[in-house]
Short mmCIF file of C-alpha atoms in Angstrom, two decimals:
data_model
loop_
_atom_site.label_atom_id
_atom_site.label_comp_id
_atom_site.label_asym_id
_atom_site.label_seq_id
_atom_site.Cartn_x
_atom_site.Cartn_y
_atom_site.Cartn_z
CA UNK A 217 107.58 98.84 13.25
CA UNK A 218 107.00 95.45 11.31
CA UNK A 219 108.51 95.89 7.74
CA UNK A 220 107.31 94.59 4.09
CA UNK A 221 110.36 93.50 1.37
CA UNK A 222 108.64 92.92 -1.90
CA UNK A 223 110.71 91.82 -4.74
CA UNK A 224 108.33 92.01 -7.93
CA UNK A 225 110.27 89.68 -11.11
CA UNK A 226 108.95 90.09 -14.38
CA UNK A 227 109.82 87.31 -17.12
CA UNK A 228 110.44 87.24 -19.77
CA UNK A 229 111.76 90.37 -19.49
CA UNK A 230 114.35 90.30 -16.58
CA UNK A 231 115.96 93.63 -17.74
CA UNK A 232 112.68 95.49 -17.07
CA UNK A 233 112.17 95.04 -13.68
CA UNK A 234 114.12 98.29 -12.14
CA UNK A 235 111.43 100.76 -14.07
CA UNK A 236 108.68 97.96 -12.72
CA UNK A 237 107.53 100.94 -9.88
CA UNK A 238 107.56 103.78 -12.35
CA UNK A 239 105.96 103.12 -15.19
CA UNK A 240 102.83 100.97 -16.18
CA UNK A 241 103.60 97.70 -18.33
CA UNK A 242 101.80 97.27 -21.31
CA UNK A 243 101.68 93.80 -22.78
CA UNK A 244 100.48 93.00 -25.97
CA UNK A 245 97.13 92.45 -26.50
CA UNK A 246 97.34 88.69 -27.40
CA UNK A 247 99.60 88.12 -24.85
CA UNK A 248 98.16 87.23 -21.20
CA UNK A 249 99.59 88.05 -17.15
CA UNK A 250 98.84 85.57 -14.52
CA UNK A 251 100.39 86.96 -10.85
CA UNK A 252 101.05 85.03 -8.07
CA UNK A 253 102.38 85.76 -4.23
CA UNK A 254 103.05 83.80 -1.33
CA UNK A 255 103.77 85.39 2.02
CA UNK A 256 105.72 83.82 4.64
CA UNK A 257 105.30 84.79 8.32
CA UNK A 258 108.16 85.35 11.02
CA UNK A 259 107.10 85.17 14.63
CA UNK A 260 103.99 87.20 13.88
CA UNK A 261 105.42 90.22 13.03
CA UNK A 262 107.06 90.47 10.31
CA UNK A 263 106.30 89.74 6.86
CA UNK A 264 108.52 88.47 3.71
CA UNK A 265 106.27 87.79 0.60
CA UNK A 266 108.16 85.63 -1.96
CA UNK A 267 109.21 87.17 -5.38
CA UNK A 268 106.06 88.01 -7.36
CA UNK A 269 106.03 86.32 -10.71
CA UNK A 270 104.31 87.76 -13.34
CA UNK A 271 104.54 85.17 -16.73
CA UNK A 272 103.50 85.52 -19.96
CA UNK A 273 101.81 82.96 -21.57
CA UNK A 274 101.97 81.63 -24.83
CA UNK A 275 99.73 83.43 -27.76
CA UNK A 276 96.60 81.26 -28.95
CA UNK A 277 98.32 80.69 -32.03
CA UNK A 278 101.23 79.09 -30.95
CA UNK A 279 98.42 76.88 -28.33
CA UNK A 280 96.72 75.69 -31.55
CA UNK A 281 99.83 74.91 -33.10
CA UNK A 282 101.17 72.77 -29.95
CA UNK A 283 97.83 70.88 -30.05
CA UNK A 284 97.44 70.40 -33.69
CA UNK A 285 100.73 68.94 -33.30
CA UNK A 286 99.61 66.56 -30.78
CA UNK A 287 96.89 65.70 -32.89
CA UNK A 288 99.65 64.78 -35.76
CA UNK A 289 101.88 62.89 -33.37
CA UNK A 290 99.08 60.95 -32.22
CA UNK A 291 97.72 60.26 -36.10
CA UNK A 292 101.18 58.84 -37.04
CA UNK A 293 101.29 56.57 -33.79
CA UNK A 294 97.68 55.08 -35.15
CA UNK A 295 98.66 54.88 -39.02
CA UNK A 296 101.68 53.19 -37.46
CA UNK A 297 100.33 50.49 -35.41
CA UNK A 298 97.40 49.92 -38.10
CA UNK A 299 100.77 49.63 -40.72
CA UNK A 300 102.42 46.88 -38.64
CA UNK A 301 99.17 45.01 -37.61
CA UNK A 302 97.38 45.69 -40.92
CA UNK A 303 96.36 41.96 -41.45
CA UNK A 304 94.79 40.59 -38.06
CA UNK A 305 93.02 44.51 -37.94
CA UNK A 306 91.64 43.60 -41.57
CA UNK A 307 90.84 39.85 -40.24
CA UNK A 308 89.31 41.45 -37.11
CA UNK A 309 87.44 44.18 -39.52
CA UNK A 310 85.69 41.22 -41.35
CA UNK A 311 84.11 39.42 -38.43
CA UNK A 312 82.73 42.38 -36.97
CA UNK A 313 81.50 43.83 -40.07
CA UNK A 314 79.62 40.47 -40.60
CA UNK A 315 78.15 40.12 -36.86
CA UNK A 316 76.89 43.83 -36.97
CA UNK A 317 75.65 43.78 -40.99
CA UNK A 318 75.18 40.65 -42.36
CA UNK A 319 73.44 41.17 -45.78
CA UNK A 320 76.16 42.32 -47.54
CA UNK A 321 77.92 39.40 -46.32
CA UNK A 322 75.14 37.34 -47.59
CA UNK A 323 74.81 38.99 -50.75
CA UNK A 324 78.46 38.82 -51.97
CA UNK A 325 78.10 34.91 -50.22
CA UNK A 326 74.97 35.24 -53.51
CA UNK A 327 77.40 36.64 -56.14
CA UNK A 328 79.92 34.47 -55.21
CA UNK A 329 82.76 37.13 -53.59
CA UNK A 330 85.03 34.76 -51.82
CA UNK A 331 85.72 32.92 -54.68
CA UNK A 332 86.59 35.79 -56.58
CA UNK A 333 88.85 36.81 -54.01
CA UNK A 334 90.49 33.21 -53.64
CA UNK A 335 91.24 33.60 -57.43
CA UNK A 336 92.63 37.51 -56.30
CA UNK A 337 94.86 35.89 -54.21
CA UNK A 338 96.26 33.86 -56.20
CA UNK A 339 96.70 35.80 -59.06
CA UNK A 340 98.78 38.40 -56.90
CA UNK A 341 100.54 35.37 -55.76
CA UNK A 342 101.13 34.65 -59.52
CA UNK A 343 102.43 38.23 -60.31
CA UNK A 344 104.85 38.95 -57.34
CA UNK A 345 106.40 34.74 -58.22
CA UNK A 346 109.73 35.58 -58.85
CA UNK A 347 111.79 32.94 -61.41
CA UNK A 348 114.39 33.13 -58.18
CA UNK A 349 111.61 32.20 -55.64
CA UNK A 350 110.62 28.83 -58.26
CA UNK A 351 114.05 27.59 -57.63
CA UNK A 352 114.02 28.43 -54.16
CA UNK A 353 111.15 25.93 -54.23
CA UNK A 354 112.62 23.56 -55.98
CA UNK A 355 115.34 23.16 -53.90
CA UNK A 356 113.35 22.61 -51.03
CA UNK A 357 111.66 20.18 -52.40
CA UNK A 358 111.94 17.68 -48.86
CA UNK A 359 110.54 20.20 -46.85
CA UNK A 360 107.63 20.42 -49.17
CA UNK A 361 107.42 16.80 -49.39
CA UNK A 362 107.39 16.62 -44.92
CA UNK A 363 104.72 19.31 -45.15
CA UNK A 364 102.03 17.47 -47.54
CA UNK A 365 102.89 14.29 -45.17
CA UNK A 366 101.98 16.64 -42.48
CA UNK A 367 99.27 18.24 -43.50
CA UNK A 368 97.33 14.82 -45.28
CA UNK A 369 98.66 11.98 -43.28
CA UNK A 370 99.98 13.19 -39.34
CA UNK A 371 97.56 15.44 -38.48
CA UNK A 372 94.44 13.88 -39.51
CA UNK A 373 95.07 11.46 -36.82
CA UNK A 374 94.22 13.83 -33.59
CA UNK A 375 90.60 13.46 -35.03
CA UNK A 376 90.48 10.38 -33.14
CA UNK A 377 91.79 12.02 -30.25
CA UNK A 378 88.89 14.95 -30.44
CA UNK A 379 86.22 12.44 -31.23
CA UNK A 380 86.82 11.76 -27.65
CA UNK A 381 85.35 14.59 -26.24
CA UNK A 382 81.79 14.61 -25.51
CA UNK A 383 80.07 17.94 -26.21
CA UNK A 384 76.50 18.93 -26.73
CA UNK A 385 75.35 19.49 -29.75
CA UNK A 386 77.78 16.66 -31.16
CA UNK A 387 78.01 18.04 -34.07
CA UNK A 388 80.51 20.47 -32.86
CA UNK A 389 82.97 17.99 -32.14
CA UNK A 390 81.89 15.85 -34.69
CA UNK A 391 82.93 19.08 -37.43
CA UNK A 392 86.31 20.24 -35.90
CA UNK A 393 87.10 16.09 -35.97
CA UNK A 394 86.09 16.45 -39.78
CA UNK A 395 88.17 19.82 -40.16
CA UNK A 396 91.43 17.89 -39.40
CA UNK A 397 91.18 15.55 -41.97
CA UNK A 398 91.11 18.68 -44.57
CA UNK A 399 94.39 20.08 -46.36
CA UNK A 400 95.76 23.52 -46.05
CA UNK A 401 94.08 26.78 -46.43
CA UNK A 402 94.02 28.11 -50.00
CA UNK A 403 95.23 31.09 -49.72
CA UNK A 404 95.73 32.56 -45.57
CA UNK A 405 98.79 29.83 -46.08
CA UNK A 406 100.01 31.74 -48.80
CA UNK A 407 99.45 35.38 -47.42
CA UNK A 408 100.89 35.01 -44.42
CA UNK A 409 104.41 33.45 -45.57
CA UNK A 410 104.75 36.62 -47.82
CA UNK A 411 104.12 38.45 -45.00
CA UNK A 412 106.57 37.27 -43.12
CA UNK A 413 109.08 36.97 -45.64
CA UNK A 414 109.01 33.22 -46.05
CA UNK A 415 110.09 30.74 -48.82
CA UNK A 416 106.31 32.31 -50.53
CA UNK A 417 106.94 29.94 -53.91
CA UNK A 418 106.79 26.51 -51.43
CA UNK A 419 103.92 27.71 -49.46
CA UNK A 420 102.34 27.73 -52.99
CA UNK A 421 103.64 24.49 -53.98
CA UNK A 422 102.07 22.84 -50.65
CA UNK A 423 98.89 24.50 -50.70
CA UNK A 424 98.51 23.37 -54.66
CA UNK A 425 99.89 19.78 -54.67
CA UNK A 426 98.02 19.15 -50.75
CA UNK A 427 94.28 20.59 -52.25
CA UNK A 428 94.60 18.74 -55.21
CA UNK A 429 95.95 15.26 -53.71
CA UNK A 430 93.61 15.98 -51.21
CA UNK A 431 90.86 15.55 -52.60
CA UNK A 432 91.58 11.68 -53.25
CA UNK A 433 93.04 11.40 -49.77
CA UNK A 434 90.53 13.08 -47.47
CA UNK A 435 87.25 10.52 -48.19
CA UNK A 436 89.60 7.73 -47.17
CA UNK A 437 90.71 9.78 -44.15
CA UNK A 438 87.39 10.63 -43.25
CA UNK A 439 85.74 6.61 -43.64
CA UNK A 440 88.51 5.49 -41.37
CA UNK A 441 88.72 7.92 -39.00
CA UNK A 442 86.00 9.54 -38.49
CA UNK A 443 82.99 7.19 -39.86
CA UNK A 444 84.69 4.04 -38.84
CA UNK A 445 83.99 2.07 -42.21
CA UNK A 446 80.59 3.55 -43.48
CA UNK A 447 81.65 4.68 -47.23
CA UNK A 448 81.25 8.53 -47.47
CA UNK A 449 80.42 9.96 -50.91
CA UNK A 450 82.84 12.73 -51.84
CA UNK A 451 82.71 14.99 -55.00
CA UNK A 452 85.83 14.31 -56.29
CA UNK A 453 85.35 15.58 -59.84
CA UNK A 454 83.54 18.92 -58.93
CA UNK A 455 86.25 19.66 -56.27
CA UNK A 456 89.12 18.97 -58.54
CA UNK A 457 87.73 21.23 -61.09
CA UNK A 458 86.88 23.93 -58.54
CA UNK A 459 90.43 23.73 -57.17
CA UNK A 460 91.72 24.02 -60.95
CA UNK A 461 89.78 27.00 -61.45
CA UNK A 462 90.52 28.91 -58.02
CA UNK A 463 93.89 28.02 -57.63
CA UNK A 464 96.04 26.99 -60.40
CA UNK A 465 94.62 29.06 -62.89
CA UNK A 466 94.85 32.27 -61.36
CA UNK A 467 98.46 31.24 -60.37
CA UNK A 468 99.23 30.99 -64.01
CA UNK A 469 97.41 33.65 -65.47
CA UNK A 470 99.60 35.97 -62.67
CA UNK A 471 102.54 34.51 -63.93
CA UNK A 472 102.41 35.32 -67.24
CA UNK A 473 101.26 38.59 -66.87
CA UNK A 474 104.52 39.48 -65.01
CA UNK A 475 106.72 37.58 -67.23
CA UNK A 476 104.90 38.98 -70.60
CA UNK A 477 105.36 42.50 -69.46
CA UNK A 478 108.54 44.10 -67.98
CA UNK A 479 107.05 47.12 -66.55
CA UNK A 480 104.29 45.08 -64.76
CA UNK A 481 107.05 43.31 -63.31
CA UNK A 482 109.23 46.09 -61.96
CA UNK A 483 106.34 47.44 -60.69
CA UNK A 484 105.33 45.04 -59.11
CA UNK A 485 108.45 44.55 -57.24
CA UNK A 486 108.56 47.97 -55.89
CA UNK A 487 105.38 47.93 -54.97
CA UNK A 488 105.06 44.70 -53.03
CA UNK A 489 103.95 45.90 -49.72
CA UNK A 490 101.25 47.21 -51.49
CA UNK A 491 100.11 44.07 -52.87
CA UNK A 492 100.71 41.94 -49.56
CA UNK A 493 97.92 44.90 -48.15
CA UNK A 494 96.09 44.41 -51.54
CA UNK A 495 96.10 40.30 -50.78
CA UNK A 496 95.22 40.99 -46.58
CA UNK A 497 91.62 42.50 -47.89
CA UNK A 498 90.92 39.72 -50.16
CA UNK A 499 91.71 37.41 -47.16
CA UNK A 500 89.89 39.40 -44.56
CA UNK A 501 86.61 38.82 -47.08
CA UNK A 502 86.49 35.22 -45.89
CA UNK A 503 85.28 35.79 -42.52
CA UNK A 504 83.02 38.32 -43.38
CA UNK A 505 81.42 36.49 -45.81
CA UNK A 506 81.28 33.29 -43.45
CA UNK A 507 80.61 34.99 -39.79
CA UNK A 508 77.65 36.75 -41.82
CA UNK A 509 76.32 33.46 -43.30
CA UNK A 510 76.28 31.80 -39.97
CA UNK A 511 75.12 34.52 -37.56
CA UNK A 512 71.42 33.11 -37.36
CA UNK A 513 72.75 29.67 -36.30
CA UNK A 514 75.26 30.97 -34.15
CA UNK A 515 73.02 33.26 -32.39
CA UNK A 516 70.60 29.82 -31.59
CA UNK A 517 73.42 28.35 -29.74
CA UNK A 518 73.67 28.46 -26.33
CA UNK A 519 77.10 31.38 -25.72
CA UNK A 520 79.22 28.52 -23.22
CA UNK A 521 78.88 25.81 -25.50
CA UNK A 522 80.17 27.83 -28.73
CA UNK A 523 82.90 29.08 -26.28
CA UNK A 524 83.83 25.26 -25.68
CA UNK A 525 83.99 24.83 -29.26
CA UNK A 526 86.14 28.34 -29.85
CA UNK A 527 88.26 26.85 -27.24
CA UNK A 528 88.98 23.38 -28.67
CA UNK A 529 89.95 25.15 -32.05
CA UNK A 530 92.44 27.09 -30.36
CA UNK A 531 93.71 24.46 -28.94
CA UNK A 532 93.80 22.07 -32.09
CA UNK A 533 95.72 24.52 -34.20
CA UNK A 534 97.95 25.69 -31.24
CA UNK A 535 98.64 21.57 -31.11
CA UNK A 536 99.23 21.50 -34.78
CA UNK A 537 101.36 24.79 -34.15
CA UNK A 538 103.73 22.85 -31.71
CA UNK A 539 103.35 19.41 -33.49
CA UNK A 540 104.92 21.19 -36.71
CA UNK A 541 107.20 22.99 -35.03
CA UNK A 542 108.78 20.36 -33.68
CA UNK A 543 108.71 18.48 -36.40
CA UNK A 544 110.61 20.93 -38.71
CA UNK A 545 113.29 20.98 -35.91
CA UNK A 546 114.03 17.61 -35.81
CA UNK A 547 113.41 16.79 -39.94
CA UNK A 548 116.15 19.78 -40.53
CA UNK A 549 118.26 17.81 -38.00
CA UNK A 550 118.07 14.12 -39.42
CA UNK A 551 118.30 15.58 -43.37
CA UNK A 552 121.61 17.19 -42.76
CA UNK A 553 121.17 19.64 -45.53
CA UNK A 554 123.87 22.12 -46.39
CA UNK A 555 121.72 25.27 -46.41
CA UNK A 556 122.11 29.07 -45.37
CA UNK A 557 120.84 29.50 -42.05
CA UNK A 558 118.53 32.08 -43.94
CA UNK A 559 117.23 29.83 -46.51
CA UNK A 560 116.32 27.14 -43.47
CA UNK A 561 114.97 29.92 -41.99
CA UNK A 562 112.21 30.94 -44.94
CA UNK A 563 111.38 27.32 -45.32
CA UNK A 564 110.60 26.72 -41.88
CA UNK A 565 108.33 29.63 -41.64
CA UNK A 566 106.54 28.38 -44.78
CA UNK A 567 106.03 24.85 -44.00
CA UNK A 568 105.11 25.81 -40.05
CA UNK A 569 102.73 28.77 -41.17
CA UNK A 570 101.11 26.27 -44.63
CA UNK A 571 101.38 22.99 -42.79
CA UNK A 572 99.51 24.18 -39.67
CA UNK A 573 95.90 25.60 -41.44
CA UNK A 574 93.21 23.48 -42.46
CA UNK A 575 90.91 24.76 -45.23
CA UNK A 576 87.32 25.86 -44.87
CA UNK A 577 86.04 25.89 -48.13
CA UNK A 578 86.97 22.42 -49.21
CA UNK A 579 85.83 21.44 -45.62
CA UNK A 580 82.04 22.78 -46.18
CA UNK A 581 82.12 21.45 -49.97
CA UNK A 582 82.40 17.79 -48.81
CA UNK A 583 80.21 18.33 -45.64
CA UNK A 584 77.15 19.62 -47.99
CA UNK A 585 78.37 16.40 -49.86
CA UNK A 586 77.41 14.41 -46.78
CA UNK A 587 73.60 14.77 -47.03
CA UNK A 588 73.26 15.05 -43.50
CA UNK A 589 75.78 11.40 -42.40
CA UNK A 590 76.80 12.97 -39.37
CA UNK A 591 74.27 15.64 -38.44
CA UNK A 592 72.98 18.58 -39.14
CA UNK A 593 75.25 20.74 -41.42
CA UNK A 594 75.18 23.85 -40.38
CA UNK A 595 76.26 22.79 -36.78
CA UNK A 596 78.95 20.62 -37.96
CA UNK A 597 80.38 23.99 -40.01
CA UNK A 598 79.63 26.30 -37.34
CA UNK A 599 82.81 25.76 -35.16
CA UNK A 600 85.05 25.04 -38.28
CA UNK A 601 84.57 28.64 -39.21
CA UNK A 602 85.29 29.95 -35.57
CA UNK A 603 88.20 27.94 -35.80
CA UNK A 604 89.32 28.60 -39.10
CA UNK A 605 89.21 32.40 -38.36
CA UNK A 606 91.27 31.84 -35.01
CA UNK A 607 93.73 30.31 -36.99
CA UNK A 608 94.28 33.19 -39.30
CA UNK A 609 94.34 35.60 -36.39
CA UNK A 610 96.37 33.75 -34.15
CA UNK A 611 98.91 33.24 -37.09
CA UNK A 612 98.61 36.52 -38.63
CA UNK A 613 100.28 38.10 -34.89
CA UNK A 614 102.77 35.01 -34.96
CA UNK A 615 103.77 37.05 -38.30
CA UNK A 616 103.86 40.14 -36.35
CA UNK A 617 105.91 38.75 -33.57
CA UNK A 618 108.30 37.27 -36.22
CA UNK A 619 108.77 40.98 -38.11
CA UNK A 620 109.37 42.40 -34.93
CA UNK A 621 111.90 40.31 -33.56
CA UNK A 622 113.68 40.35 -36.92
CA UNK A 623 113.51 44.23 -36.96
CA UNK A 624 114.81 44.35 -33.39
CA UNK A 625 117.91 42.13 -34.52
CA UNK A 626 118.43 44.09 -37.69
CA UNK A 627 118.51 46.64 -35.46
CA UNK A 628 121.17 45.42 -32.70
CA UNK A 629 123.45 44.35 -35.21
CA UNK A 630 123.67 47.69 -37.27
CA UNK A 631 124.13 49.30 -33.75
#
């Protein structure tokens, strides 16, 4: 007669499985049983189930607990990653804020919000200038010298090499040929080299001295460059003033206010992830200011053709990218100096990050200036703002890269 071995295991009580055929089990009432048994046939006549395991599961308290857990792990990893990629998110933010809602861009464009934030910038500059930083600037006085060249003489020439291209409408090329005759950003520059812990008080230094010799230097670059000998009118007088009152101003005023009062200082200097975050908002108000001004115009051209154009700006600043690395490389070579390897360090990143950017505003200042020379304005801006927001983003995960890699080593050598 075919026989049946049952084994019944009950977990997680192991000790109660001898009384398991006498007595009923009674489980809590938040707790839950789930049974399972698998039989296993020999020759068709006899038949061995496996053990029977009865489980209990976990109460719905403890469930809500493991998920809202879950839920906190996953918030950190997000407040994380938004924490170490806060300024191309911000950047990012702006130009899709301004494609799907343009009128607020176009009414702070009315009540003039970029250049209060320009003047933000620079007055957080001007506060978190330390005297230390000033002679750190001073003492890298070639480099700064190399980077102006850079940014006011070299470059301008691959104008002549983008003039080459033949894109319609012209205007397109026309612009970005325009945009590389302009000096550094006014403030992205800045932002960026205090971001990635750079020498911050010569990126400041560049971007002043280059805007404000600039503005004598760029109407002769543009005549021989780009309009081959017709005279070009430029505003010198209103730009100089504007650049007075934007940058070195603010600068100033900042600078005072942390020297005049000691607390301001210290706090400040405790705080000054805060006010890098702080100076990554005012920044990211650029594009959305711009993208929302131009979204009419850029919705009338065709999508390939502004793609070409988004393309060729990419490429132009990942050429000035290489030109000025390279050229960093082989000036810190040839001068021979006698500094820390960390000190080299902070100036390269600020002369590569300052040296590399071209400058919007000062770009669409001279073009309105133009009455119309080269074509129609708003075409000739159109891929200068594209490409000055590539710029930023592109750089702003160069910064990224750079933290990372530093953490990472920082990290190997404490190991």
């Amino acid at each position: 007669m075919a026989g049946r071995i049952q084994t019944m295991i009950l977990t997680p009580r192991p000790t109660q499985t001898q009384s398991f055929r006498h007595r009923q089990l009674n489980f809590p009432a938040t707790r839950t049983t789930a049974y399972s048994t698998r039989s296993v046939l020999f020759n068709g006549s006899r038949s061995i189930s496996s053990p029977l395991r009865i489980r209990a599961n976990q109460r719905p308290d403890q469930i809500d607990d493991n998920a809202s857990g879950g839920a906190k792990t996953l918030g950190k990893s997000l407040l994380k990653f938004a924490d170490n990629n806060f300024l191309p998110l911000a950047l990012i933010g702006g130009v899709v804020s301004g494609l799907a809602n343009p009128t607020v861009g176009c009414l702070a464009d009315k009540y003039y919000l970029s250049k209060f934030s320009t003047f933000a910038i620079f007055i957080t500059s001007g506060l978190t200038l330390r005297n230390g930083e000033i002679g750190d600037a001073i003492e890298a006085w070639p480099v700064g010298v190399f980077g102006i060249c850079s940014i006011l003489l070299f470059t301008p020439f691959l104008s002549k090499i983008i003039l080459q291209i033949q894109l319609q409408p012209q205007e397109f090329v026309t612009g970005l040929a325009i945009f590389c005759c302009m000096p550094t950003t006014l403030s992205s520059g800045v932002a960026l080299t205090q971001l990635a812990g750079g020498n911050s008080a010569l990126a400041l230094a560049m971007t002043v001295v280059s805007n404000l010799l600039g503005i004598l230097i760029v109407p002769f670059s543009i005549s021989r460059f780009i309009a081959a000998g017709i005279g070009v009118s430029v505003p010198t007088k209103e730009l100089f003033r504007s650049l007075v009152i934007t940058l070195l101003i603010p600068l100033i005023l900042g600078k005072v206010f942390r020297e005049s009062f000691k607390g301001l200082a210290d706090y400040v200097d405790r705080n000054r992830k805060l006010f890098s975050k702080m100076n990554a908002i005012f920044l990211s108000l650029a594009p959305f200011i711009q993208v929302s001004r131009s979204r009419s115009m850029l919705l009338m051209v065709k999508p390939s053709v502004f793609l070409v154009a988004v393309g060729m700006g990419v490429l132009l600043h990942l050429i000035l990218l290489s030109f000025n690395v390279i050229a960093i490389q082989g000036f810190s070579t040839v001068s021979g100096t006698n500094q820390l390897a960390s000190a080299k360090k902070k100036n390269a990143t600020a002369y590569v990050l300052v040296a590399s950017q071209k400058t919007l505003p000062v770009m669409v200042a001279v073009v309105e200036q133009l009455g119309g020379a080269f074509g129609e304005s708003g075409l000739l801006v159109l891929p200068c703002v594209a490409a000055h927001l590539n710029q930023i983003i592109m750089d702003s995960f160069l910064v990224n890269f750079w933290l990372r890699k530093d953490l990472a080593s920082k990290s190997a050598k404490a190991a």
